[in-house]
XYZ file of C-alpha atoms in Angstrom:
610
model
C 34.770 179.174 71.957
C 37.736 179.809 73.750
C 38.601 178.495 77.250
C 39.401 181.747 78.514
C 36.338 183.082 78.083
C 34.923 181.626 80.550
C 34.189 183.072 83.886
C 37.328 182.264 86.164
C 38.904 180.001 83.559
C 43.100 182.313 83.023
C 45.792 181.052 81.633
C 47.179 178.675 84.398
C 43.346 177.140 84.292
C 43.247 176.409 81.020
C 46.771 174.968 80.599
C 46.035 172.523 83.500
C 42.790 171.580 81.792
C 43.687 171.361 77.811
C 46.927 168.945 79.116
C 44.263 166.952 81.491
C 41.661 166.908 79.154
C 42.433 168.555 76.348
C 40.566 171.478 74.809
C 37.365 169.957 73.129
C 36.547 167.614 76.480
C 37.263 170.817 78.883
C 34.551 172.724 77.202
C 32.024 170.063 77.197
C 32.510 169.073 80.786
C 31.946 172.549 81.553
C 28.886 173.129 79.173
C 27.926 169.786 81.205
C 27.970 171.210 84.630
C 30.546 168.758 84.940
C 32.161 169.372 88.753
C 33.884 165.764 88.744
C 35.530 166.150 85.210
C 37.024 169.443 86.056
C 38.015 168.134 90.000
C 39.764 164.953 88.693
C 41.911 167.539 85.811
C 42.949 169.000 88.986
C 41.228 172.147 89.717
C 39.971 172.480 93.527
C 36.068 171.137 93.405
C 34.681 174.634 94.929
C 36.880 176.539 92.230
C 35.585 174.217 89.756
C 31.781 174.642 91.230
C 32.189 178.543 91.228
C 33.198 178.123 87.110
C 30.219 176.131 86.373
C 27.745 177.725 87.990
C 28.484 180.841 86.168
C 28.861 179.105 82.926
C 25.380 177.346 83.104
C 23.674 179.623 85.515
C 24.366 182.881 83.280
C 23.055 186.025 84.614
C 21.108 184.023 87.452
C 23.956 184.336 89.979
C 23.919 188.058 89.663
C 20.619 187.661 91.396
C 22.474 187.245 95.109
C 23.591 190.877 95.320
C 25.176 190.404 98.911
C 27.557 188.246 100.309
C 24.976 187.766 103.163
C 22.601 186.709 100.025
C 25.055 184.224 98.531
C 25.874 182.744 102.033
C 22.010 181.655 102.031
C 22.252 180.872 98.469
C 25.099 178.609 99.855
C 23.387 177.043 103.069
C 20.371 176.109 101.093
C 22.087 173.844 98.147
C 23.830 171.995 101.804
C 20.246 170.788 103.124
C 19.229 169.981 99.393
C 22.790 167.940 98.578
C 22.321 166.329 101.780
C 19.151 164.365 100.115
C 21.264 163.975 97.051
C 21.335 159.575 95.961
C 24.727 160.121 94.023
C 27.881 162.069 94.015
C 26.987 163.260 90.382
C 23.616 164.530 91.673
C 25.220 166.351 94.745
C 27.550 168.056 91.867
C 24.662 168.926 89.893
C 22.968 170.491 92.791
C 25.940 172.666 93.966
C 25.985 174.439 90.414
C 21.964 175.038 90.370
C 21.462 178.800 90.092
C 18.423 181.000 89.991
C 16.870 181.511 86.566
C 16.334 184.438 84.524
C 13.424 182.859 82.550
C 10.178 181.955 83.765
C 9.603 179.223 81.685
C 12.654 177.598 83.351
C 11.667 178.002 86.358
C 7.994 176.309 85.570
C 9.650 173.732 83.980
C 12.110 172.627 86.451
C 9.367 172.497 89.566
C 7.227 170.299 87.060
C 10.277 167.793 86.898
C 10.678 168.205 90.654
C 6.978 168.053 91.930
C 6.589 164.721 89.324
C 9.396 163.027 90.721
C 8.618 164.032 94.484
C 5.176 162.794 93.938
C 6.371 159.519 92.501
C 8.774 158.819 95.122
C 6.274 159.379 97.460
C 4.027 157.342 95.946
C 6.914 154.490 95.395
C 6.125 151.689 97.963
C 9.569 151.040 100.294
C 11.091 148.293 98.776
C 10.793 149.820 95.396
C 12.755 152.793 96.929
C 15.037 150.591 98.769
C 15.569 149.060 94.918
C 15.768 152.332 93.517
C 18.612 154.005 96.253
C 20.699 150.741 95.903
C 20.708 150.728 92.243
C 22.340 154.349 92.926
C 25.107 153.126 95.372
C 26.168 150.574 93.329
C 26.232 153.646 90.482
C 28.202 155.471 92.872
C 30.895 152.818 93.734
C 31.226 152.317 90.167
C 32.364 155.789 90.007
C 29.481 156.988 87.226
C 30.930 155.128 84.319
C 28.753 154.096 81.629
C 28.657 150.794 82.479
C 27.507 151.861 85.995
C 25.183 154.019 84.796
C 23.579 151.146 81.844
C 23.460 148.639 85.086
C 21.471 151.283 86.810
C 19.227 151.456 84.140
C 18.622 147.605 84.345
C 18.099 147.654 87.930
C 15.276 150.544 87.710
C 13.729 148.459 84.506
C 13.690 145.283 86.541
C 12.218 147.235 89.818
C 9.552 148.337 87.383
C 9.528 151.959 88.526
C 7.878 153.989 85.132
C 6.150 156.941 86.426
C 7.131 160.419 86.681
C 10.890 160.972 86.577
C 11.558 157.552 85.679
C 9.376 157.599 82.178
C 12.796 158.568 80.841
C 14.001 154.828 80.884
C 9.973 152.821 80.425
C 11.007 152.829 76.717
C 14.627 152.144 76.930
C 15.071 148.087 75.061
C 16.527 145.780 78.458
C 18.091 143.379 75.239
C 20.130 145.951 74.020
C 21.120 147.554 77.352
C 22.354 143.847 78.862
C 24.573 143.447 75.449
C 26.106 146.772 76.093
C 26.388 146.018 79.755
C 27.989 142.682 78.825
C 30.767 144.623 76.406
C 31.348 147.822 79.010
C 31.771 144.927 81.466
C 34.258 143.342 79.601
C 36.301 146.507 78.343
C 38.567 148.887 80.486
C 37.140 151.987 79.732
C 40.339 153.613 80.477
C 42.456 152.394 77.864
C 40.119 149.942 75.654
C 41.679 146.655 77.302
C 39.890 143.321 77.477
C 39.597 142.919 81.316
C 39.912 139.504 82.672
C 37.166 136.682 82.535
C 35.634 138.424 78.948
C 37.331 135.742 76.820
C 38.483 131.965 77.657
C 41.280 131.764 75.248
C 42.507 135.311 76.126
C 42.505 134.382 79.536
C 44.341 131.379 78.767
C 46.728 133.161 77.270
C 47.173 135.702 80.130
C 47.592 132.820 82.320
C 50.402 131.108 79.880
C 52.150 134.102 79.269
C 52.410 134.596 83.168
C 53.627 131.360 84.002
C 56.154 131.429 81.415
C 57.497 135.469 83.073
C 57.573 133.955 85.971
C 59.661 130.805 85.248
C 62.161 133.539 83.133
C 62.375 135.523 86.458
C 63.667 132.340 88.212
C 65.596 130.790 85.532
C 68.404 129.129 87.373
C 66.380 128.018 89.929
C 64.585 126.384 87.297
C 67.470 124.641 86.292
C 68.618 123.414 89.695
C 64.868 121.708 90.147
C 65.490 119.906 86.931
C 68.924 118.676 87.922
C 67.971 117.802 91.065
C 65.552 115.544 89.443
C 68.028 112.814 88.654
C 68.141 114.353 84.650
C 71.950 113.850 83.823
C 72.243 113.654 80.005
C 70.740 116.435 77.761
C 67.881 114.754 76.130
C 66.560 113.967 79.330
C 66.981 117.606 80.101
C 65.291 118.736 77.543
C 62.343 116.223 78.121
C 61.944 117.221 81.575
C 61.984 121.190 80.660
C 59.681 120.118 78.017
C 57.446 118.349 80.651
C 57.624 121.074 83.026
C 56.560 124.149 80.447
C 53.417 122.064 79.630
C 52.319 121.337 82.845
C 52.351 124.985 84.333
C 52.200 127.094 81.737
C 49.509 125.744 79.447
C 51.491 125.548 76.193
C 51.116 123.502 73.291
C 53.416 120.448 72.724
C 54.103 122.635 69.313
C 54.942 125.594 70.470
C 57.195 124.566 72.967
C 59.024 122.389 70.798
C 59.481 125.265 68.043
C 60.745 127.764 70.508
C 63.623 125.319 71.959
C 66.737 126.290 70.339
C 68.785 124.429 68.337
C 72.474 125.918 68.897
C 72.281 125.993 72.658
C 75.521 125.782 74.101
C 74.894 124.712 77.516
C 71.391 124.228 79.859
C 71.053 127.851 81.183
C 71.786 129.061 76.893
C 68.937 126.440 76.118
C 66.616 127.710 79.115
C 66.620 130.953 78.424
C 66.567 131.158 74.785
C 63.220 129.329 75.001
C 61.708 131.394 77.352
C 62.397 133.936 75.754
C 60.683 133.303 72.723
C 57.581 131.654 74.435
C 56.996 135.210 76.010
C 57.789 136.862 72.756
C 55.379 134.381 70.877
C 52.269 134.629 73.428
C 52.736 138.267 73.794
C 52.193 138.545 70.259
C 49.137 135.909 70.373
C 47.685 137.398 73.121
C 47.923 140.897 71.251
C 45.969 139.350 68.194
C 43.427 138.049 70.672
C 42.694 141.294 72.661
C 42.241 142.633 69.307
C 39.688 140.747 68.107
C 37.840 140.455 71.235
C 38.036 144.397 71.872
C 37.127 144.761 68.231
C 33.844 142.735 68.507
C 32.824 143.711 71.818
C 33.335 147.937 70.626
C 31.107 146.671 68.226
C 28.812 145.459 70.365
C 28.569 148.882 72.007
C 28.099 150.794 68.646
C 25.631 148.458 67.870
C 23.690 149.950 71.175
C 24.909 153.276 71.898
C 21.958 155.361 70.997
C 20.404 152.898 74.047
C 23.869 153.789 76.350
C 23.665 157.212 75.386
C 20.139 157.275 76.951
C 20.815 155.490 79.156
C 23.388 157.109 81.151
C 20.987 160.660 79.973
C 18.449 159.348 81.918
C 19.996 157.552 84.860
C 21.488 160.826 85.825
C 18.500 163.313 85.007
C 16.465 160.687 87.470
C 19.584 161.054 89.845
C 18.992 164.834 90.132
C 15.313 165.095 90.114
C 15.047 162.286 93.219
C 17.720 163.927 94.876
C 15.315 167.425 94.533
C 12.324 165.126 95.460
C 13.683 163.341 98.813
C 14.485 167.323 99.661
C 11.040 168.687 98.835
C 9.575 165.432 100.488
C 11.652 165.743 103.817
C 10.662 169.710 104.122
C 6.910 169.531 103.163
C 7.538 172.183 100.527
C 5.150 172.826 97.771
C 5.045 174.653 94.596
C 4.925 178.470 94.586
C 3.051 180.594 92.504
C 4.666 183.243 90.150
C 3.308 186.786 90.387
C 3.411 188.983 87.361
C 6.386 190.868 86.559
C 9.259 189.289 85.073
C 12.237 190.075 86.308
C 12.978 193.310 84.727
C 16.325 194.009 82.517
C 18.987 196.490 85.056
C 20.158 198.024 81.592
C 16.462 199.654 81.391
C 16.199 203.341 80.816
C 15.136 204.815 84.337
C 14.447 207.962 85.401
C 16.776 209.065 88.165
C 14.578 209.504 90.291
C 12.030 206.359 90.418
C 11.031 203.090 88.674
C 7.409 203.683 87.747
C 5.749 200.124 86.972
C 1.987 198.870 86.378
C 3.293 195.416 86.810
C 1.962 193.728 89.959
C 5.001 192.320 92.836
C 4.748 190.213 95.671
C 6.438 188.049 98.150
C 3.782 186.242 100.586
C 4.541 182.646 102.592
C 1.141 181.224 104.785
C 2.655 179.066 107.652
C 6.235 178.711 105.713
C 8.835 177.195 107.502
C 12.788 178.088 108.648
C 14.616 175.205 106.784
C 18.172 175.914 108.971
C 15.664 175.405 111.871
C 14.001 172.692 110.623
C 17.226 170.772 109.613
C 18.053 170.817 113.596
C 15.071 169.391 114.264
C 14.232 172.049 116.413
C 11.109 171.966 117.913
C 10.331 174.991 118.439
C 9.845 176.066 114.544
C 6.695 178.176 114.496
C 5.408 178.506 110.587
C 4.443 182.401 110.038
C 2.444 183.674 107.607
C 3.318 187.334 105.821
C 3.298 189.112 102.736
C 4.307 192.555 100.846
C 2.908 193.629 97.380
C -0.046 192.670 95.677
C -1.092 189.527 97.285
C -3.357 187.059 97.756
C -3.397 186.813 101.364
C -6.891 186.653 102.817
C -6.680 184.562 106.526
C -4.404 184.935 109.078
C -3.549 183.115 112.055
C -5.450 183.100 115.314
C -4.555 186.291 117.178
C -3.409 188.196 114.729
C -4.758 191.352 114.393
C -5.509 192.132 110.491
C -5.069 190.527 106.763
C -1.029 191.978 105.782
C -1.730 195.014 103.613
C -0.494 195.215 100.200
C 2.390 197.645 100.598
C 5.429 196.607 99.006
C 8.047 197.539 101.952
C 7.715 196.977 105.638
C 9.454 197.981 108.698
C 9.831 194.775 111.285
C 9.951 195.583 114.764
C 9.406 194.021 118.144
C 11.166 191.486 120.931
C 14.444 190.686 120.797
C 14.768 186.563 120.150
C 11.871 187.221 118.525
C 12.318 185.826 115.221
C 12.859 189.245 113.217
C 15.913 187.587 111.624
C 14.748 184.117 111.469
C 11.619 185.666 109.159
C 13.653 187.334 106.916
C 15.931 184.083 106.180
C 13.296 182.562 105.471
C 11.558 185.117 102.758
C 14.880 184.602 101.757
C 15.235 180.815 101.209
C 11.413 180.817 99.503
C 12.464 183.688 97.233
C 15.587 181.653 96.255
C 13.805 178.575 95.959
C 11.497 179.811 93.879
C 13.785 181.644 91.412
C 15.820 178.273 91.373
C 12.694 176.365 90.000
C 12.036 174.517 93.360
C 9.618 173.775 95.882
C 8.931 176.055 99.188
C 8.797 175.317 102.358
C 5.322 176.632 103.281
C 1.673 176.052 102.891
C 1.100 178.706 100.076
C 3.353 181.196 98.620
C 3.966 183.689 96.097
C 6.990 184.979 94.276
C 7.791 187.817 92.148
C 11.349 186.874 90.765
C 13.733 189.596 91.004
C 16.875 190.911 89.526
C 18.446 191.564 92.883
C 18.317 189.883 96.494
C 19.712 191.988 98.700
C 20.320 190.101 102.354
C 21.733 191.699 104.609
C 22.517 189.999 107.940
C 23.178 192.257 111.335
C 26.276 192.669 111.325
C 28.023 194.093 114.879
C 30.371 197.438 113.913
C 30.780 200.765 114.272
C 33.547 200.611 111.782
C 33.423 203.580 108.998
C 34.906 200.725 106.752
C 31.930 198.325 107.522
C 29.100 200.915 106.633
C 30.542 201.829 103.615
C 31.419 198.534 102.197
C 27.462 198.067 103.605
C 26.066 201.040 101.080
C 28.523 199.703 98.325
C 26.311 196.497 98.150
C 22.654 197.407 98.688
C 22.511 200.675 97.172
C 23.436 200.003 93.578
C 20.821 197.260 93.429
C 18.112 199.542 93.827
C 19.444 202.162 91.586
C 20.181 199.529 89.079
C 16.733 200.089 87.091
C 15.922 196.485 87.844
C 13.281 194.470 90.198
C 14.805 194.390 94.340
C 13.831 192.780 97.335
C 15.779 194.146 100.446
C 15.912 192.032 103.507
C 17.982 194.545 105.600
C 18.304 192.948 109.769
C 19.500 195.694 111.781
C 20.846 198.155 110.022
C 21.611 200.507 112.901
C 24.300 197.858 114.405
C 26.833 199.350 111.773
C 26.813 202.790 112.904
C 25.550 205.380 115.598
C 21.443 205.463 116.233
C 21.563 208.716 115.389
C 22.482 208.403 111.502
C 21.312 205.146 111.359
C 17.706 206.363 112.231
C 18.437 208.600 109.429
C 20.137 206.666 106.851
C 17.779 203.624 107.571
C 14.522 206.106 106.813
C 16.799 207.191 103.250
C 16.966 203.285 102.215
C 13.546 202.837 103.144
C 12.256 205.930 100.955
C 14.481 204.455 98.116
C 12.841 201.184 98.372
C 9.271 202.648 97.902
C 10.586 205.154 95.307
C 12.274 202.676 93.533
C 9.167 199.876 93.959
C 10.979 197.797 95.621
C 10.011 194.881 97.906
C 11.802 195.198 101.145
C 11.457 194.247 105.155
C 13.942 196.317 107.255
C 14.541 194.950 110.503
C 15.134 197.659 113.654
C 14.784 198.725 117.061
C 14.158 202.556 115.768
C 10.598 202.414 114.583
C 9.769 205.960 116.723
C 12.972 206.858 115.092
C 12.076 206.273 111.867
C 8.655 208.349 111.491
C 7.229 209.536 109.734
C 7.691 206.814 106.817
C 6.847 206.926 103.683
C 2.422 206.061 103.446
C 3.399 203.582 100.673
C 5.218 201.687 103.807
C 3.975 199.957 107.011
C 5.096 198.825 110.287
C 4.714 195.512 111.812
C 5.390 193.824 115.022
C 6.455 190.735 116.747
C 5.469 190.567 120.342
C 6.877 188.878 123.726
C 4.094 187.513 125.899
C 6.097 187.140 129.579
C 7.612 184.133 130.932
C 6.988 180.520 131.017
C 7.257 178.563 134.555
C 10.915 178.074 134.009
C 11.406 181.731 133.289
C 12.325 181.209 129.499
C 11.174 184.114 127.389
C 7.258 183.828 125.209
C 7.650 185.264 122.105
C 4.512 184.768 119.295
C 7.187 184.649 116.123
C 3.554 185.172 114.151
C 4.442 189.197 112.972
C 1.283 191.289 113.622
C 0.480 194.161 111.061
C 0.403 197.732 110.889
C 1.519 197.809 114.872
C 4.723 198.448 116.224
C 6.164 195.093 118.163
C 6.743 195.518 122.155
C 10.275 194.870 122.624
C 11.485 192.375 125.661
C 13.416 194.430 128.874
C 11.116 193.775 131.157
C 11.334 189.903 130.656
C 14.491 190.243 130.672
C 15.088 191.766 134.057
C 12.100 190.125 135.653
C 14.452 186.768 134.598
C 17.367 188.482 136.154
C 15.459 189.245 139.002
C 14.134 186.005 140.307
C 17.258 183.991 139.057
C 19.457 186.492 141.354
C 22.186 184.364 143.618
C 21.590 186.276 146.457
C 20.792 189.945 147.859
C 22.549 192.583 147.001
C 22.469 191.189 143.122
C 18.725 190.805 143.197
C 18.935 194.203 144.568
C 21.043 195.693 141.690
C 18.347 194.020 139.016
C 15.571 195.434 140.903
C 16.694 198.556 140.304
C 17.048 198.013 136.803
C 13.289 197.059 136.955
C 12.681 200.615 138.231
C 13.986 201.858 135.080
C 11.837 199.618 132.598
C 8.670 199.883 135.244
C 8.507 197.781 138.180
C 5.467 197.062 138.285
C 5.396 195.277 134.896
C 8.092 193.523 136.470
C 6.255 192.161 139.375
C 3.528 191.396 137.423
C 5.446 189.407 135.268
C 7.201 187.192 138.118
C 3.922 187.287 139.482
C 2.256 185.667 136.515
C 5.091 182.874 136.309
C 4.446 181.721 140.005
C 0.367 181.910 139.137
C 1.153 179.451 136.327
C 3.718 177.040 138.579
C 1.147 176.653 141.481
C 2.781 178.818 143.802
């Protein structure tokens, strides 16, 4: 295969690659996943992330339809890399796409939900063991040798369950010699690094000694002089002397490189040092030989047991990275609804997709994971559902079982958590099609071809609306399964045609069996929808003591939401800095119905005592 035909990968890309790492290594560190390889060649990490994922992700990251989609996409791999115990494993996670096939998907939550169990199950100094086996891993930068010394730590710990089964087999004799040889070798270049072999270090240390006396060759000579030596045999005893003292030379040697013909002291000197280097350079080139030679022997001997190794170390890297993530956000495995994502080259008719195959997106108390990463307290789990689902309970209050229509229309208070519910469909949908864990009690998943997200997006900008239809219109004409998770469409254009142009993609959602929630302020606006469609609500309940806004986030169903004004201006109204401003907002209150305002204040002062 060539390099260009992969996604992103032009001509400039693959010359900087092929002269970095040449062809053969490019292609397997991108059939790898392989961010670092392709970062250290030279090629910015997010450019190199944005290759890979579309090389090992396929037709999966066609799934995020909207930029708004791929932004989530985005924000969700930043909580899970956050848990990640290596920099390989962070990598690894940035390229994770959805899948197209089922099977993948089942397979990678089994990996995930075994290691997340056996972490948890992992007492805390086995996991202290376990994430300081993977520091050391990282300092070493990944190599092998940091990777087989991982595998000895994890042996040692005596971790064997789950995600680490991979190494229970693995032989600790064979993995110590090979950690002993990639210990002693520069994987770099093949060198011998210091401390591997006695005599090559003495050699090293010889061969230094005798540079450094070369470097400072008349000063040499003045020392010796100095000495009292007048006559040349006594020279030559005490240069003799001298060489086999500091620079750990034979009596032999020494005495075979000393010339003969010399014609004065700095002649005889330097001629001698100048074969000692050339002789121990050669000596200590035979040695590094043989020592490298046994010692990549040593590693042949036991690289099936590397090879697995390092296989192992980093497939245990990923999955507890996915684990500590799934742990630290309660989530739990989702279950699949029938209807595999359908093929968008599938004959259609133009008008509708008719399908007996059953859909459904449904979350029971599921969880906002931006919100939860603040630690914000004030994450309320909600429970909802479109298609064909298993729903049956709902939470206290709320006023019916979600029905199984396919497309809803989301109204009610503003703050309410309209948009906060459709991120988080969002994130479980994505989750899900990725193979991982959601964050909620129970939920189901239909995977889909398309995700189309669309945040609210402030403009009455011609440009904005139709760059708008450009992206969330073709997936539902596309042939394939869509869910639509439209907030607000009416913000990009005049109420008037957005009323009407919201209804159209609504229609086009049932027609085309879509799963969708639109998010609006135009309910009234919108009627009559389509029967195969509902409308639900999220209500505000008044004010607390401090005048902060109620809102139940829990959607109710089939009902229109109450929207907020009057909260709002009862706020203004008691929070007014003096007369003629409390006046102006009391007017306002006239408008929205005063005496829901005062009722309202009223209530607040019941509840403070007042």
């Amino acid at each position: 295969m060539r390099l260009e035909e992969y996604w992103g990968v032009g001509p400039k890309t693959r010359e900087t690659l092929v002269d970095e790492l040449g062809r053969e290594e490019a292609i397997r560190a991108i059939e790898s996943g392989d961010v670092r390889a392709l970062a250290d060649a030279g090629l910015a990490r997010g450019r190199a992330t944005r290759i890979l994922r579309r090389a090992t992700g396929g037709a999966g990251i066609d799934v995020l339809a909207t930029s708004d989609a791929r932004s989530a996409y985005n924000e969700l791999l930043d909580l899970a890399v956050d848990h990640a115990v290596t920099q390989r494993a962070a990598d690894r996670i940035r390229v994770l796409t959805p899948l197209a096939d089922r099977g993948a998907m089942e397979d990678r939550l089994e990996d995930v939900l075994a290691a997340r169990d056996a972490w948890a199950d992992l007492a805390e100094d086995d996991r202290e063991t376990v994430l300081e086996a993977y520091e050391r891993y990282d300092e070493r930068d990944g190599s092998e040798h940091a990777a087989v010394e991982a595998a000895l730590a994890l042996l040692e710990a005596g971790v064997d369950s789950g995600p680490f089964a991979a190494i229970a087999d693995l032989d600790a004799d064979r993995l110590e010699d090979a950690a002993e040889a990639l210990s002693a070798l520069d994987g770099r270049g093949g060198r011998v690094r210091d401390g591997a072999d006695e005599e090559l270090d003495r050699l090293r240390d010889a061969l230094g000694a005798i540079e450094d006396m070369d470097a400072d060759a008349l000063e040499l000579i003045d020392d010796l002089r100095s000495a009292g030596v007048r006559d040349v045999e006594g020279f030559r005893q005490s240069f003799e002397d001298r060489l086999l003292s500091e620079a750990d030379v034979t009596i032999d040697r020494v005495r075979d490189a000393m010339p003969t013909d010399a014609t004065d002291a700095t002649d005889f000197v330097g001629a001698t040092l100048r074969t000692l280097r050339s002789d121990l350079t050669a000596a200590l080139d035979e040695r590094e030989v043989l020592v490298a030679s046994d010692l990549k022997g040593t590693l042949a001997e036991n690289r099936d047991a590397v090879d697995r190794a390092v296989s192992a170390v980093d497939d245990i890297a990923l999955h507890l990275s996915l684990a500590r993530f799934a742990l630290e956000y309660d989530c739990t495995r989702p279950k699949f609804i029938e209807g595999e994502a359908q093929s968008a080259s599938r004959e259609t008719s133009a008008r509708s997709v008719q399908t007996d195959e059953e859909a459904a997106v449904s979350v029971v108390n599921a969880r906002n994971l931006t919100l939860a990463a603040r630690d914000d307290e004030s994450v309320q789990p909600v429970t909802y559902a479109l298609g064909e689902h298993d729903v049956t309970s709902v939470p206290d209050g709320v006023n019916a079982v979600p029905g199984a229509e396919r497309v809803a229309v989301l109204t009610g208070a503003n703050s309410g958590g309209k948009t906060t519910l459709l991120e988080t469909l969002c994130q479980v949908v994505l989750l899900a099609t990725m193979g991982l864990p959601v964050p909620a009690d129970r939920a189901e998943v239909t995977p889909v071809d398309s995700l189309v997200f669309h945040r609210r997006h402030a403009s009455f900008n011609a440009g904005v609306l139709e760059s708008t239809l450009r992206s969330i219109v073709p997936p539902l004409s596309s042939g394939g399964r869509t869910l639509m998770l439209v907030d607000e469409f009416e913000a990009i254009t005049e109420p008037g045609s957005a009323a009407d142009l919201l209804h159209g993609l609504v229609t086009l959602s049932v027609d085309r069996e879509a799963l969708g929630v639109f998010v609006t302020h135009l309910a009234d606006d919108l009627e009559p929808l389509p029967p195969e469609a509902r409308v639900d609500g999220i209500f505000a309940e008044g004010l607390n003591p401090d005048l902060e806004l109620l809102v139940d986030y829990q959607p109710r169903f089939g009902t229109v939401g109450r929207s907020t004004p009057e909260f709002i201006v009862s706020r203004l109204v008691a929070n007014a800095s003096d007369r003629s401003e409390r006046a102006g907002f009391e007017l306002l209150g006239e408008a929205v119905g005063n005496e829901v305002v005062q009722r309202t204040l009223a209530d607040a002062r019941w509840t403070t005592g007042e």
